[in-house]
Structures are given as structure tokens and as C-alpha cells.
């Protein structure tokens, strides 16, 4: 009868999940990342939205090459 909490690793938003609810319903729209760090070492992170996941990624990636960002913009213009 115990529930568990899923906490967004970026903004700290929290959802409670009880045994009676299917995870797919409670965590709709959330993203879960498995970070495989080595033998028997894996960390799981949850994010409530793509932008929260991106924030986390950005904070772990020193910098995104500008060329990469620009190529997205150019594609949008063409469409
Ligand atoms: Zn969040």
C-alpha cells in the first residue's frame, strides 16, 4: 500500500504514484533517463518535460556548437 514519488531532476516537481495507478498514467509526459556509468552502476533521472530534460543536458554539456543550433534554424526557414 505504499506509494512512491517521482521528482523532476531539473525543476523539482514531484508526483506521487500509488500502487493503484498505472505508471504510464501518472508519468504521462515525463521522461526517464538511465545513465549507465559502469559495472552495476546506473542512475535513473526523471524529468517532467522535454525542457527540463534539456536543462539537465545543457548543464552537463559544456556547450552546444553554434553550427548545430544554426542548422536547425535554417531547416525551419525552408519549411
Ligand atoms: Zn521539471
Tab-separated table of C-alpha atoms and ligand atoms in Angstrom:
chain	number	residue	atom	x	y	z
A	1	UNK	CA	0.000	0.000	0.000
A	2	UNK	CA	2.912	2.363	-0.265
A	3	UNK	CA	3.282	4.935	-2.958
A	4	UNK	CA	6.460	6.407	-4.262
A	5	UNK	CA	7.484	9.778	-5.501
A	6	UNK	CA	8.987	10.735	-8.777
A	7	UNK	CA	10.874	14.001	-8.629
A	8	UNK	CA	11.885	16.022	-11.638
A	9	UNK	CA	15.677	16.217	-11.661
A	10	UNK	CA	15.557	19.717	-13.042
A	11	UNK	CA	12.734	21.769	-11.544
A	12	UNK	CA	11.929	19.591	-8.547
A	13	UNK	CA	8.324	18.955	-9.491
A	14	UNK	CA	7.014	15.938	-7.678
A	15	UNK	CA	4.317	13.425	-8.462
A	16	UNK	CA	3.123	10.720	-6.173
A	17	UNK	CA	2.461	7.367	-7.633
A	18	UNK	CA	0.338	4.911	-5.737
A	19	UNK	CA	0.008	1.237	-6.423
A	20	UNK	CA	-3.477	1.678	-7.812
A	21	UNK	CA	-2.428	3.899	-10.689
A	22	UNK	CA	-0.537	2.689	-13.720
A	23	UNK	CA	2.825	4.498	-14.090
A	24	UNK	CA	2.016	5.396	-17.680
A	25	UNK	CA	-0.912	7.467	-16.434
A	26	UNK	CA	0.900	9.223	-13.584
A	27	UNK	CA	4.058	9.873	-15.566
A	28	UNK	CA	2.396	10.927	-18.756
A	29	UNK	CA	4.649	13.441	-20.463
A	30	UNK	CA	7.612	12.665	-18.201
A	31	UNK	CA	10.954	11.422	-19.431
A	32	UNK	CA	13.147	8.922	-17.662
A	33	UNK	CA	16.825	8.710	-18.398
A	34	UNK	CA	19.106	5.855	-17.480
A	35	UNK	CA	22.693	6.946	-17.095
A	36	UNK	CA	24.886	3.867	-17.374
A	37	UNK	CA	28.047	4.760	-15.535
A	38	UNK	CA	29.760	1.402	-15.366
A	39	UNK	CA	29.552	-2.026	-13.851
A	40	UNK	CA	26.476	-2.263	-11.646
A	41	UNK	CA	26.329	1.471	-11.648
A	42	UNK	CA	23.330	3.053	-13.211
A	43	UNK	CA	21.484	6.183	-12.246
A	44	UNK	CA	17.935	6.996	-13.201
A	45	UNK	CA	16.678	10.500	-13.672
A	46	UNK	CA	13.166	11.699	-14.288
A	47	UNK	CA	12.068	14.924	-15.904
A	48	UNK	CA	8.586	16.347	-16.107
A	49	UNK	CA	9.063	17.867	-19.542
A	50	UNK	CA	11.400	17.999	-22.503
A	51	UNK	CA	12.567	21.461	-21.492
A	52	UNK	CA	13.516	20.172	-18.032
A	53	UNK	CA	15.445	17.336	-19.639
A	54	UNK	CA	17.132	19.808	-21.922
A	55	UNK	CA	18.116	21.977	-18.973
A	56	UNK	CA	19.764	18.999	-17.369
A	57	UNK	CA	21.521	18.044	-20.574
A	58	UNK	CA	22.689	21.613	-21.096
A	59	UNK	CA	24.135	21.715	-17.607
A	60	UNK	CA	26.125	18.558	-18.333
A	61	UNK	CA	27.258	19.524	-21.792
A	62	UNK	CA	29.778	22.363	-21.620
A	63	UNK	CA	28.480	23.991	-24.764
A	64	UNK	CA	26.393	23.240	-27.798
A	65	UNK	CA	28.176	24.110	-31.020
A	66	UNK	CA	26.511	27.115	-32.611
A	67	UNK	CA	26.697	25.480	-36.026
A	68	UNK	CA	24.426	22.770	-34.717
A	69	UNK	CA	21.829	25.260	-33.488
A	70	UNK	CA	22.016	27.269	-36.693
A	71	UNK	CA	21.384	24.233	-38.858
A	72	UNK	CA	18.066	23.763	-37.061
A	73	UNK	CA	17.049	27.349	-37.725
A	74	UNK	CA	17.861	27.082	-41.383
A	75	UNK	CA	15.778	23.965	-41.705
A	76	UNK	CA	12.808	25.710	-40.159
A	77	UNK	CA	13.109	28.575	-42.623
A	78	UNK	CA	12.980	26.248	-45.560
A	79	UNK	CA	9.777	24.547	-44.449
B	1	LIG	ZN1	10.585	19.656	-14.353
